[in-house]
Tab-separated table of C-alpha atoms in Angstrom:
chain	number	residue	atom	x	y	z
A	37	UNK	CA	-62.567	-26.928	-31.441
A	38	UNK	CA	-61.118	-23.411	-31.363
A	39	UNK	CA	-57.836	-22.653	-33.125
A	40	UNK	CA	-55.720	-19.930	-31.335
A	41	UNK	CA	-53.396	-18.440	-34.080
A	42	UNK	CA	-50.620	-15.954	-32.830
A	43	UNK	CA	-49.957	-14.740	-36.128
A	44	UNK	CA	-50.366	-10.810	-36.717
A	45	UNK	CA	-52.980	-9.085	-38.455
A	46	UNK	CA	-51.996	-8.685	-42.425
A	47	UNK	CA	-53.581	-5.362	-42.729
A	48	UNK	CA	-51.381	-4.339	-39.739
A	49	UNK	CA	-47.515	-2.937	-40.744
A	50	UNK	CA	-45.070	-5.266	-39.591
A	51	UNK	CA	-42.734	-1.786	-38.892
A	52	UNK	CA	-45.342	-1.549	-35.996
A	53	UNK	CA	-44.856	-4.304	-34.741
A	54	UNK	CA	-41.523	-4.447	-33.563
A	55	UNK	CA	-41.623	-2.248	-30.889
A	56	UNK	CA	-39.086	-3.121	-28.242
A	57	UNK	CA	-39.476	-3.241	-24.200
A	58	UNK	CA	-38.669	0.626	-23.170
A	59	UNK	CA	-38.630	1.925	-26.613
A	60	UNK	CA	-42.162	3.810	-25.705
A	61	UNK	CA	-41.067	5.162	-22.032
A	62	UNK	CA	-40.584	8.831	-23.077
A	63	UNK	CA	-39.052	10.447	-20.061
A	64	UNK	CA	-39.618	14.130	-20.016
A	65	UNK	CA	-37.177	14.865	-17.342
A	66	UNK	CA	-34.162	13.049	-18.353
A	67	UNK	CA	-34.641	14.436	-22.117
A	68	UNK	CA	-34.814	17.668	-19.850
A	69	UNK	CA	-31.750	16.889	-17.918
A	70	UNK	CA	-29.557	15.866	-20.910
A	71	UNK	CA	-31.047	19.225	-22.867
A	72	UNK	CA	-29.353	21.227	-19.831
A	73	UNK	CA	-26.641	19.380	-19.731
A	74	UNK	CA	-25.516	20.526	-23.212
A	75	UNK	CA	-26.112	23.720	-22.459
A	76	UNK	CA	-24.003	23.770	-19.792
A	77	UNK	CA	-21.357	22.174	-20.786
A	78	UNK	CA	-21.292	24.672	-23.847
A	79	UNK	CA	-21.182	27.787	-21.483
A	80	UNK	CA	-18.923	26.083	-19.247
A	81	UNK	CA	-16.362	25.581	-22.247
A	82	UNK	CA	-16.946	29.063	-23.528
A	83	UNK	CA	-16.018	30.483	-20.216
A	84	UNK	CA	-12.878	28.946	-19.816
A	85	UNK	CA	-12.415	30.667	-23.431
A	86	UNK	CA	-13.453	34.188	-22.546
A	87	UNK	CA	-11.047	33.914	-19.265
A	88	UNK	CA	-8.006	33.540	-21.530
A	89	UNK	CA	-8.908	36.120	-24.439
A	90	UNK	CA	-10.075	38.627	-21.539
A	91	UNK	CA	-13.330	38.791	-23.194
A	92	UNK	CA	-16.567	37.325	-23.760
A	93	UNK	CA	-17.498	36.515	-27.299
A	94	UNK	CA	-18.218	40.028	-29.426
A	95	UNK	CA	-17.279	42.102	-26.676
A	96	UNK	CA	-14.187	43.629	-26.094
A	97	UNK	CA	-11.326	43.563	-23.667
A	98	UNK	CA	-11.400	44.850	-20.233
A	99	UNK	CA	-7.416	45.406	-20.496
A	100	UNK	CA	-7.840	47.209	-23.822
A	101	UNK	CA	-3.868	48.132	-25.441
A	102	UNK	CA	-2.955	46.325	-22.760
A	103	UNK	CA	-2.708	42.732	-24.132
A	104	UNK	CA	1.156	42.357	-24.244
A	105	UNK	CA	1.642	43.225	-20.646
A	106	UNK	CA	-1.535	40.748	-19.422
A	107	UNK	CA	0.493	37.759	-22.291
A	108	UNK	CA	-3.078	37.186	-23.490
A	109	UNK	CA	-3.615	38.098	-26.784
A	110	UNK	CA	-5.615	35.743	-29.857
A	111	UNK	CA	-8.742	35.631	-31.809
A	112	UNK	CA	-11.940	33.123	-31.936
A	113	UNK	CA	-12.425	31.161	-35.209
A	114	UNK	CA	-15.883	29.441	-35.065
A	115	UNK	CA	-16.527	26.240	-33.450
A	116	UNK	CA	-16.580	22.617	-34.192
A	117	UNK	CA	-18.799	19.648	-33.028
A	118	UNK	CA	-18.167	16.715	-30.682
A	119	UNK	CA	-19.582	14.091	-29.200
A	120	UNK	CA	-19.553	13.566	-25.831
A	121	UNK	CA	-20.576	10.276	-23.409
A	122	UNK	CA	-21.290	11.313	-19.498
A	123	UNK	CA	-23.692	9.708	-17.071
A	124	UNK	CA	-26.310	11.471	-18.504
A	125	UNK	CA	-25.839	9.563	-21.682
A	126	UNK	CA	-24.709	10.792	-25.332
A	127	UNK	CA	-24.930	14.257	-26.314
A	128	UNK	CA	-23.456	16.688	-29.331
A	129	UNK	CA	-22.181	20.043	-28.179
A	130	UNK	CA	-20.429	23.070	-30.168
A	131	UNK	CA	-16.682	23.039	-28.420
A	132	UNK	CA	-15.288	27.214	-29.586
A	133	UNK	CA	-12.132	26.932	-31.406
A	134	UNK	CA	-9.283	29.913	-31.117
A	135	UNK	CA	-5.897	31.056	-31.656
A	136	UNK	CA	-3.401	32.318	-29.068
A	137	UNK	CA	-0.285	34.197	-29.798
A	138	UNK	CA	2.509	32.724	-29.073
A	139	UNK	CA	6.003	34.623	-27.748
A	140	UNK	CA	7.394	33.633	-30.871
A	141	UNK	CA	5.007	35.857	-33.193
A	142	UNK	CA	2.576	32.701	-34.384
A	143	UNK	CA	-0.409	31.338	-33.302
A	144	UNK	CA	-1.596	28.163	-31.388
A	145	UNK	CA	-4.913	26.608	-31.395
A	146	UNK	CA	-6.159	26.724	-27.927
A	147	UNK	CA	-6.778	23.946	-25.845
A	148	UNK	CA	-9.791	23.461	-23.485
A	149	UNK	CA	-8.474	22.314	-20.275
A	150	UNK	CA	-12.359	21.029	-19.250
A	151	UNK	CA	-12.616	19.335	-21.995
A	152	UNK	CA	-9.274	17.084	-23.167
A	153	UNK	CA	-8.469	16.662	-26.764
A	154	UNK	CA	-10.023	13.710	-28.611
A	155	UNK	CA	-12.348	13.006	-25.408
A	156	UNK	CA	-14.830	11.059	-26.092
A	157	UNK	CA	-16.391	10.482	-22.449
A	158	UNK	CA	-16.400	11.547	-18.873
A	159	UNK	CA	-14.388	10.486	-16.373
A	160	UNK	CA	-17.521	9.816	-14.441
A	161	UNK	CA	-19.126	7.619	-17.476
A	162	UNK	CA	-15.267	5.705	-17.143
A	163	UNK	CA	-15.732	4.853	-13.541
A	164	UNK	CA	-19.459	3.793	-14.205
A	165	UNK	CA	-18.017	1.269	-17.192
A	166	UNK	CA	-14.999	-0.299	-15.189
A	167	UNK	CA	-17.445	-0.527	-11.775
A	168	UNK	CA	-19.825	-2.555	-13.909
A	169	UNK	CA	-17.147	-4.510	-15.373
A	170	UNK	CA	-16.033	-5.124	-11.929
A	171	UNK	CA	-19.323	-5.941	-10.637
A	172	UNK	CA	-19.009	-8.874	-12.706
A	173	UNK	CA	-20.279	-7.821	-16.204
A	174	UNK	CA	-17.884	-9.389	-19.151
A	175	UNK	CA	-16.805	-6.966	-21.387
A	176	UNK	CA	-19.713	-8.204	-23.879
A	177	UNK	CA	-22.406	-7.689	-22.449
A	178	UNK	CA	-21.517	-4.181	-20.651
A	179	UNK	CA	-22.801	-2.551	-24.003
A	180	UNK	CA	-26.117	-4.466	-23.514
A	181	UNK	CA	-26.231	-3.675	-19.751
A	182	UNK	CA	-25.339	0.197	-20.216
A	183	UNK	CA	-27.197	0.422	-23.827
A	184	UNK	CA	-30.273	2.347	-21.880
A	185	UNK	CA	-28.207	4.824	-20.870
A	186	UNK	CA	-25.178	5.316	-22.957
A	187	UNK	CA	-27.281	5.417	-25.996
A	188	UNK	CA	-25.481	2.193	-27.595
A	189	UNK	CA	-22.080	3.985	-27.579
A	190	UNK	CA	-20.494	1.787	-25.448
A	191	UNK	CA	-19.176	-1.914	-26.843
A	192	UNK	CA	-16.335	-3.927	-25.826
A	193	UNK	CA	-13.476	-2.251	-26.537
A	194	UNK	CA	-14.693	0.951	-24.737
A	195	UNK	CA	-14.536	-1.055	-21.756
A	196	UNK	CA	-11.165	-2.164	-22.365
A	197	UNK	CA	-9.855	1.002	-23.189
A	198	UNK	CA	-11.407	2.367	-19.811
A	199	UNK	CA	-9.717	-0.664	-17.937
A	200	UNK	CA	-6.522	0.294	-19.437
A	201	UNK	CA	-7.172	4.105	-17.737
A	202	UNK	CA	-7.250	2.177	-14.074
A	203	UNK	CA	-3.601	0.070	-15.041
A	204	UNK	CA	-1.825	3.893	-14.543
A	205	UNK	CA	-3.476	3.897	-10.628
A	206	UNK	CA	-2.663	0.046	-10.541
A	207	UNK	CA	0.703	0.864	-10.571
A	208	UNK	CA	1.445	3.548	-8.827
A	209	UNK	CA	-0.558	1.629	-5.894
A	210	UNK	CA	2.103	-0.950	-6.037
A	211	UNK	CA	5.144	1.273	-6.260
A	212	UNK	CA	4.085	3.542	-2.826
A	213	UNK	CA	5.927	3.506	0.202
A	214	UNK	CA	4.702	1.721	3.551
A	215	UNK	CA	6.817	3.520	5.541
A	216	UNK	CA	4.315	5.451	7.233
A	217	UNK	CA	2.000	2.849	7.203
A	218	UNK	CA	1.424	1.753	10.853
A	219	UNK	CA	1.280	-1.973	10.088
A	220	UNK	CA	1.100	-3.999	13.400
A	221	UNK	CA	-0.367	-7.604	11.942
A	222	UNK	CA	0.128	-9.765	8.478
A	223	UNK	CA	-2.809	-12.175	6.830
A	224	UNK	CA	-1.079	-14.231	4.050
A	225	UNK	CA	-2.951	-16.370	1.628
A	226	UNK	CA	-3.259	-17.736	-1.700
A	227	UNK	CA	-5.647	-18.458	-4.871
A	228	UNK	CA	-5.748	-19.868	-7.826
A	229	UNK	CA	-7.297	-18.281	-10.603
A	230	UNK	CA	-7.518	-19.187	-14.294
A	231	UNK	CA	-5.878	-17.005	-16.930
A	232	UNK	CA	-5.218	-16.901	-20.355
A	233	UNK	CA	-1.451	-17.011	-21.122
A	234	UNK	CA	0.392	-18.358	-24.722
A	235	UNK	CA	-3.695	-18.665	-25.850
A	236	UNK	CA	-4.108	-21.238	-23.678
A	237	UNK	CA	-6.250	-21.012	-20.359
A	238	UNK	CA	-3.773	-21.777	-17.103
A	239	UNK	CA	-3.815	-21.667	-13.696
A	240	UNK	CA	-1.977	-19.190	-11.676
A	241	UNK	CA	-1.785	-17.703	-7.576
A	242	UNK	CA	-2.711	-14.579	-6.800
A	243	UNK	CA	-0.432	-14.431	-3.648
A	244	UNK	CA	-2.518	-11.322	-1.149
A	245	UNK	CA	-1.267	-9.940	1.812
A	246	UNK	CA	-3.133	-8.252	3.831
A	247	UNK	CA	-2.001	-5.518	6.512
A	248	UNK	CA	-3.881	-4.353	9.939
A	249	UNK	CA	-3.053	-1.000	11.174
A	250	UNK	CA	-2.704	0.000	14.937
A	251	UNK	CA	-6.712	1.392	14.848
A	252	UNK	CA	-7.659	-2.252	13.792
A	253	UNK	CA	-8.420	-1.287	10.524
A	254	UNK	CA	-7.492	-4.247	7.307
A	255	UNK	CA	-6.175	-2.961	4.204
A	256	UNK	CA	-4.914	-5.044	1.238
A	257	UNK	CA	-0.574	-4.443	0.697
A	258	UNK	CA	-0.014	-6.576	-2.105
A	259	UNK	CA	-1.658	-8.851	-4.348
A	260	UNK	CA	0.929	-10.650	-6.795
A	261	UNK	CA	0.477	-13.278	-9.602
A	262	UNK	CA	2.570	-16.050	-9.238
A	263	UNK	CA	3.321	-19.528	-10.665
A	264	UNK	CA	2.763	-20.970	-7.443
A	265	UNK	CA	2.998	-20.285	-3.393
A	266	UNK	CA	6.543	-21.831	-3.458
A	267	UNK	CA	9.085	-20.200	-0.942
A	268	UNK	CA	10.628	-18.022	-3.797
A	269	UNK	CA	7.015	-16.828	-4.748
A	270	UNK	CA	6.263	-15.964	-1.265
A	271	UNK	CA	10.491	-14.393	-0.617
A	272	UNK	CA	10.033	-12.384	-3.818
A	273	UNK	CA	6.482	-10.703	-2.716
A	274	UNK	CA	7.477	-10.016	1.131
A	275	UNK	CA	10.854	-8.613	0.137
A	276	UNK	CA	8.732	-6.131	-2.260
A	277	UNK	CA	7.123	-5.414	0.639
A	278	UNK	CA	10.310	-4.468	3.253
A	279	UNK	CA	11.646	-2.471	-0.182
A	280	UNK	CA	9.210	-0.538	0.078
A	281	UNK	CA	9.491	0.785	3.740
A	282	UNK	CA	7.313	-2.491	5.530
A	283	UNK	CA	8.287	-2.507	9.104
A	284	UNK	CA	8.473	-5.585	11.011
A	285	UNK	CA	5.150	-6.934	11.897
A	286	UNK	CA	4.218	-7.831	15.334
A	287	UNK	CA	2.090	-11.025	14.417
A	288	UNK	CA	1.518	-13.077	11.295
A	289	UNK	CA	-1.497	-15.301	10.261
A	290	UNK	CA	-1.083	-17.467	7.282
A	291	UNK	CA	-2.636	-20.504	5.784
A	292	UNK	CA	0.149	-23.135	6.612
A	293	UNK	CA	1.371	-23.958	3.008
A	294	UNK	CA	5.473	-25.155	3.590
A	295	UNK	CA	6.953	-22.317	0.961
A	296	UNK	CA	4.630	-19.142	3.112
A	297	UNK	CA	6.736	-20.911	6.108
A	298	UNK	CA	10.096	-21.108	4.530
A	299	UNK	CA	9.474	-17.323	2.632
A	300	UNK	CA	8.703	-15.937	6.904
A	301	UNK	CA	11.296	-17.390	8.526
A	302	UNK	CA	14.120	-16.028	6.541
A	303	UNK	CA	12.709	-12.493	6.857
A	304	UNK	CA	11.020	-12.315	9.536
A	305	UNK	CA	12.420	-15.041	12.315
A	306	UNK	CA	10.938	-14.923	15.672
A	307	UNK	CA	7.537	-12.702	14.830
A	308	UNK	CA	4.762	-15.358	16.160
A	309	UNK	CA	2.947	-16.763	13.625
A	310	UNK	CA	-0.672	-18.252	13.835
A	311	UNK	CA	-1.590	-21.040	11.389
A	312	UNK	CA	-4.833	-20.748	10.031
A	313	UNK	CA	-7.507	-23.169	12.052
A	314	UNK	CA	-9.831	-23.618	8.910
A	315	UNK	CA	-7.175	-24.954	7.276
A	316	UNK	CA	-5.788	-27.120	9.476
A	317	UNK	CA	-9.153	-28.356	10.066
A	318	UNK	CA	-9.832	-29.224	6.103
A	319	UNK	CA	-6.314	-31.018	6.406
A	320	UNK	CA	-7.297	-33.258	9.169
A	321	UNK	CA	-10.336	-34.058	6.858
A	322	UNK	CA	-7.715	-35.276	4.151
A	323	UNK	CA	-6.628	-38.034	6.459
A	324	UNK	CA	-10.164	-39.981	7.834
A	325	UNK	CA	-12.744	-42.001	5.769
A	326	UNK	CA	-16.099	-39.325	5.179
A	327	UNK	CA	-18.142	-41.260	7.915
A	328	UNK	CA	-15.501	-40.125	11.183
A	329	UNK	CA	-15.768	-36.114	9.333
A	330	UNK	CA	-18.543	-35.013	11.613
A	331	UNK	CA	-17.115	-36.851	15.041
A	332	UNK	CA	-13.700	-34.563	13.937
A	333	UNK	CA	-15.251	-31.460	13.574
A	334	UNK	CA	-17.217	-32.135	16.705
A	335	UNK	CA	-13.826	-32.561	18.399
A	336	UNK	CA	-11.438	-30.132	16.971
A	337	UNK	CA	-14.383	-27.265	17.509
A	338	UNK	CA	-14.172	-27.974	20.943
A	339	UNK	CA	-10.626	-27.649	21.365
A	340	UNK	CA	-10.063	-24.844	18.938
A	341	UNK	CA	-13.176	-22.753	20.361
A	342	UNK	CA	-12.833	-23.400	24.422
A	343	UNK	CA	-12.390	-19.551	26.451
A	344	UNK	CA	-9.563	-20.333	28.373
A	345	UNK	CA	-5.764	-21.559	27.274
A	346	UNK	CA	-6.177	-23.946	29.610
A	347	UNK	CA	-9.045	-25.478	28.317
A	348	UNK	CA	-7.399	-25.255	24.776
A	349	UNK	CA	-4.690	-27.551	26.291
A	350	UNK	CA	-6.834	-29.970	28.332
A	351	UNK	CA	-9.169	-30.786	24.857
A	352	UNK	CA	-6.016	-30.650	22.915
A	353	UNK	CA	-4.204	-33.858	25.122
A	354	UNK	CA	-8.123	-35.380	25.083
A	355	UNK	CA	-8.357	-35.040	21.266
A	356	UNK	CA	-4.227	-36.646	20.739
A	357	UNK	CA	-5.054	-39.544	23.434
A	358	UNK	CA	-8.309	-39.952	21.483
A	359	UNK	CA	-7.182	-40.388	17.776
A	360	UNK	CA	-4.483	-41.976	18.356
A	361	UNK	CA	-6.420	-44.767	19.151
A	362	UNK	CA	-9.244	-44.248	16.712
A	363	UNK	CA	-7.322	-43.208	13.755
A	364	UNK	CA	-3.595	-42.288	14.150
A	365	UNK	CA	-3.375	-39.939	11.032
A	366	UNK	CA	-5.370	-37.434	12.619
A	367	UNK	CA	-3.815	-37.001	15.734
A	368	UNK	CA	-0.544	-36.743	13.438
A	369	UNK	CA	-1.893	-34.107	11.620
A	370	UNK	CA	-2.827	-32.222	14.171
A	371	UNK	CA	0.239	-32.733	16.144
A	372	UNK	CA	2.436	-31.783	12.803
A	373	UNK	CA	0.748	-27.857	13.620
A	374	UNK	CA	2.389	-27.597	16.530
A	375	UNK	CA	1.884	-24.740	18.877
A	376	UNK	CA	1.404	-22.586	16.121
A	377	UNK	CA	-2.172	-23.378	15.899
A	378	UNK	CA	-2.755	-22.046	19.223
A	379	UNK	CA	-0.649	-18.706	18.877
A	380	UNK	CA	-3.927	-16.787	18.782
A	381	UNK	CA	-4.172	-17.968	22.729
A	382	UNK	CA	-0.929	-15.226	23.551
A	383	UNK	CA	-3.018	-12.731	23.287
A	384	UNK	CA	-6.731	-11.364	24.853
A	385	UNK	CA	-9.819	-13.654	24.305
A	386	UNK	CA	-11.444	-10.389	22.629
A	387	UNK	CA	-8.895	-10.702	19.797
A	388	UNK	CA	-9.171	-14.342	18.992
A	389	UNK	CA	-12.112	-14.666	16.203
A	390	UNK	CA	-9.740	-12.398	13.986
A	391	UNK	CA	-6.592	-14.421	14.693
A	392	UNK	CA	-7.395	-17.937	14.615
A	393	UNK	CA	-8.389	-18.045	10.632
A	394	UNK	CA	-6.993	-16.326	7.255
A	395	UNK	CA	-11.286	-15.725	6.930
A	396	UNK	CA	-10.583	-12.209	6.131
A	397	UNK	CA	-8.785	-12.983	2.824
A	398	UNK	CA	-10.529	-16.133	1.745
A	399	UNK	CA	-13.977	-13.949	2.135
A	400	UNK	CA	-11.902	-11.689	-0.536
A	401	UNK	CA	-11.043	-14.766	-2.842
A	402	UNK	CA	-14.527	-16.018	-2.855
A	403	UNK	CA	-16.335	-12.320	-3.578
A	404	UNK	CA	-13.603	-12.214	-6.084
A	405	UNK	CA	-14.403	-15.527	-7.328
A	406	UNK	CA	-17.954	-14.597	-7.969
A	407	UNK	CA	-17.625	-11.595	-9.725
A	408	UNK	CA	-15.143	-13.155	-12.090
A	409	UNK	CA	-17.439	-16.206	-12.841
A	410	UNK	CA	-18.995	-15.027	-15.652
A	411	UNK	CA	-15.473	-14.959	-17.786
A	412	UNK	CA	-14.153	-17.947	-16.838
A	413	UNK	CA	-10.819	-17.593	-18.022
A	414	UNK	CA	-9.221	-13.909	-17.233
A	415	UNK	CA	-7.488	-12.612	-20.484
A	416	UNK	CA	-3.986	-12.420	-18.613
A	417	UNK	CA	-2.022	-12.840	-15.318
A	418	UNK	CA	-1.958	-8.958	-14.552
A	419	UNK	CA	-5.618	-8.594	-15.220
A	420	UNK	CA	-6.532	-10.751	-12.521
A	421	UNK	CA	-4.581	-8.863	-10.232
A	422	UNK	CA	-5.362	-6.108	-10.975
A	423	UNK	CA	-9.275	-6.273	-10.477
A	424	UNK	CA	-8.674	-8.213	-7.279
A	425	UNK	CA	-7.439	-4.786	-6.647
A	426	UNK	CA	-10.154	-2.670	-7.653
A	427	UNK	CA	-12.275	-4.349	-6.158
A	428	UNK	CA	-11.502	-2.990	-3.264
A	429	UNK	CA	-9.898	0.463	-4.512
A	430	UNK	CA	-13.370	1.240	-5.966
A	431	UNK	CA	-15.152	0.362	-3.027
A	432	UNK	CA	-16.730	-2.350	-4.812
A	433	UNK	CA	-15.641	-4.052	-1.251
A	434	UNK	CA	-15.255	-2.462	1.583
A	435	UNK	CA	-12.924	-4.362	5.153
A	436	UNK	CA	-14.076	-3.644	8.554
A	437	UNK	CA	-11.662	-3.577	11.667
A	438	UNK	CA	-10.833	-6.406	12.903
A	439	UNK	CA	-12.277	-7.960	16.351
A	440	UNK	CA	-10.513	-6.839	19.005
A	441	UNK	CA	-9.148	-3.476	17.767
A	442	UNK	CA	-8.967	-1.412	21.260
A	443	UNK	CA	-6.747	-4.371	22.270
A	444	UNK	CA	-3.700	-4.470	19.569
A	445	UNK	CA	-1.181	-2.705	21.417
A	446	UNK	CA	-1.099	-5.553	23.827
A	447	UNK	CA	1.733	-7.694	23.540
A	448	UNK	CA	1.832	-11.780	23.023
A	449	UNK	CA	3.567	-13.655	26.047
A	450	UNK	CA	4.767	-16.822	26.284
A	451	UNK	CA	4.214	-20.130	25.373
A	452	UNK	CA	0.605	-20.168	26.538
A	453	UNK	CA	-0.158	-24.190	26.519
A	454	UNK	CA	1.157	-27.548	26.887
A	455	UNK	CA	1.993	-29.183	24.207
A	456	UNK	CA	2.744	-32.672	25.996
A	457	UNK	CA	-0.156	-34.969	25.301
């Protein structure tokens, strides 16, 4: 019999050996490209010099004895080296130094407005590190995923640092006005994330609200982290939102939880309000054995999804007389909804696939969900909020209108069914 033997040759240095994947793909044009970039970078700095002394390097002034009336007046003193991270990965470049008179008779070290004191990367190399971070990337392994390009110069607490730069945006997003915000249409909803609070991992709500303008078009208003979707959670979000200029929405969807209810009606009283259907339908679930789940759904689909209100109300009294019967805590489930599960049947058919459901957030929770899998527990309550945010500021995620946009300006009428079963 043959032996296979993987060892290595002896006579063959073990240096050679341990040659990584991509250590031997010499790229000509992205040495090239990171060559130029230096260069320019250099001359671009330099110019910005030779615009305030009024002269390039060794040459003299175009405004020559006339220094004091231009109030540009100072000398060059060498250069020193930095280091600088941009897409185009880590490069050293020779940053001029100088000294400007000052009115007072001394001198100041100039300041390079391109390039900001102690910066260590481009903002472009920041928004590449957060949108990988975002895209789901714990902060550990971004310096393995980016090590290719970034040259190694990127660990952990780069990325940190760089999600500390997006906090600033954060919150000036949730500081501005909605005053000017045509807002015609609320979606409310909840979920529950895990966080790290006291060192110890613990469940909170992200409480989101989002908005749809008079073109149709969704846009998230507020995303808040909360103990809980109890009435005073839900009262102290929506009255953030009328403080800052909110004006009275025309329609509300929401996910049916008691305190969301309690929070609306002592704001907004008398703005119809549709409860969500996929809800409602996971709460009839709650209250029949696993073997009747299929003969609900079959049911409740054909009520919920019929074209006509009156259809709606003639499967609704069917689907009552029916479980009753069969299994009484159904039909009391459904019954406990009330008309506001059929609110969505006020308005045109073409609008009623974007008001029957709270779909448009919970697609947000779960894309959120997966991009935060990979940390399991979220180092604090405003970090999760905050990159639910992003998320959507960086266009990480992007909302469509809704279905039946051209429609919006029409108004709900009356009570559209019968109730009675």
């Amino acid at each position: 019999m043959t032996n296979i033997t993987t060892k290595p040759d002896s006579l063959q240095p073990a240096a050679e050996m341990a040659v990584d994947l991509f250590d031997n793909w010499f790229d000509p044009i992205e040495t090239e490209v990171r060559a130029r970039a230096r260069g320019f970078i250099e001359e671009l700095i330099r110019g910005e010099l030779d615009a305030v002394l009024a002269r390039p390097r060794y040459g003299r002034s175009q405004m020559a004895g006339q220094e004091e009336r231009a109030g540009v007046a100072g000398h060059r003193h060498g250069s020193r080296t930095r280091s600088l991270t941009g897409t185009f990965g880590p490069i050293e470049i020779a940053v001029p130094r100088a000294r400007l008179n000052t009115p007072e008779g001394k001198t100041a070290e100039w300041k390079s407005q391109a390039l900001r004191a102690y910066q260590r990367r481009t903002l472009a190399a920041d928004a590449l590190i957060a949108s990988t971070y975002l895209a789901g990337t714990n902060t550990r392994r971004v310096r393995r995923a980016l090590a290719a390009l970034f040259g190694g110069t990127v660990g952990k607490d780069t990325v940190s640092r760089t999600w500390r730069k997006v906090k600033g945006d954060w919150d000036a997003w949730n500081t501005r006005s909605l005053a000017e915000d045509p807002i015609v249409r609320l979606i409310l909803d909840g979920t529950v994330v895990r966080v790290r609070l006291d060192r110890k991992a613990t469940s909170i709500s992200l409480l989101v609200v989002l908005g749809v303008r008079a073109d149709g078009q969704k846009v998230l208003l507020a995303i808040k982290s909360m103990g809980g979707e109890s009435a005073e959670a839900w009262r102290t979000v929506l009255d953030d939102l009328i403080r800052r200029g909110l004006r009275r929405p025309e329609f509300l969807i929401v996910d049916g939880a008691p305190g969301l209810d309690k929070a609306i009606a002592s704001v907004w009283d008398g703005v119809p309000v549709q409860r969500c259907t996929v809800h409602k339908h996971r709460n009839l679930f709650a209250h029949a054995p696993e073997r009747l789940h299929d003969e609900i759904t079959a049911d409740y689909n054909d009520m919920i999804y019929a074209t006509t209100p009156e259809e709606i109300e003639v499967r609704r009294k069917a689907f009552i007389r029916k479980w009753r019967l069969k299994h009484r805590a159904v039909a009391d489930s459904l019954e406990e909804a009330g008309d506001r599960l059929f609110t969505f049947a006020r308005l045109p058919p073409s609008q009623w696939r974007s008001l029957r459901t709270t779909n448009a957030i919970e697609r947000l929770h779960e894309e959120f969900k997966r991009r935060i899998k990979t940390q399991t527990v979220l180092p604090s309550a405003d970090t999760a909020a905050m990159m639910f945010w992003a998320l959507l500021a960086s266009g990480q995620i992007n909302m469509r209108k809704v279905d039946g946009w051209q429609t919006l300006s029409t108004k709900p009428i009356g009570q559209p069914i019968d109730l009675a079963a």
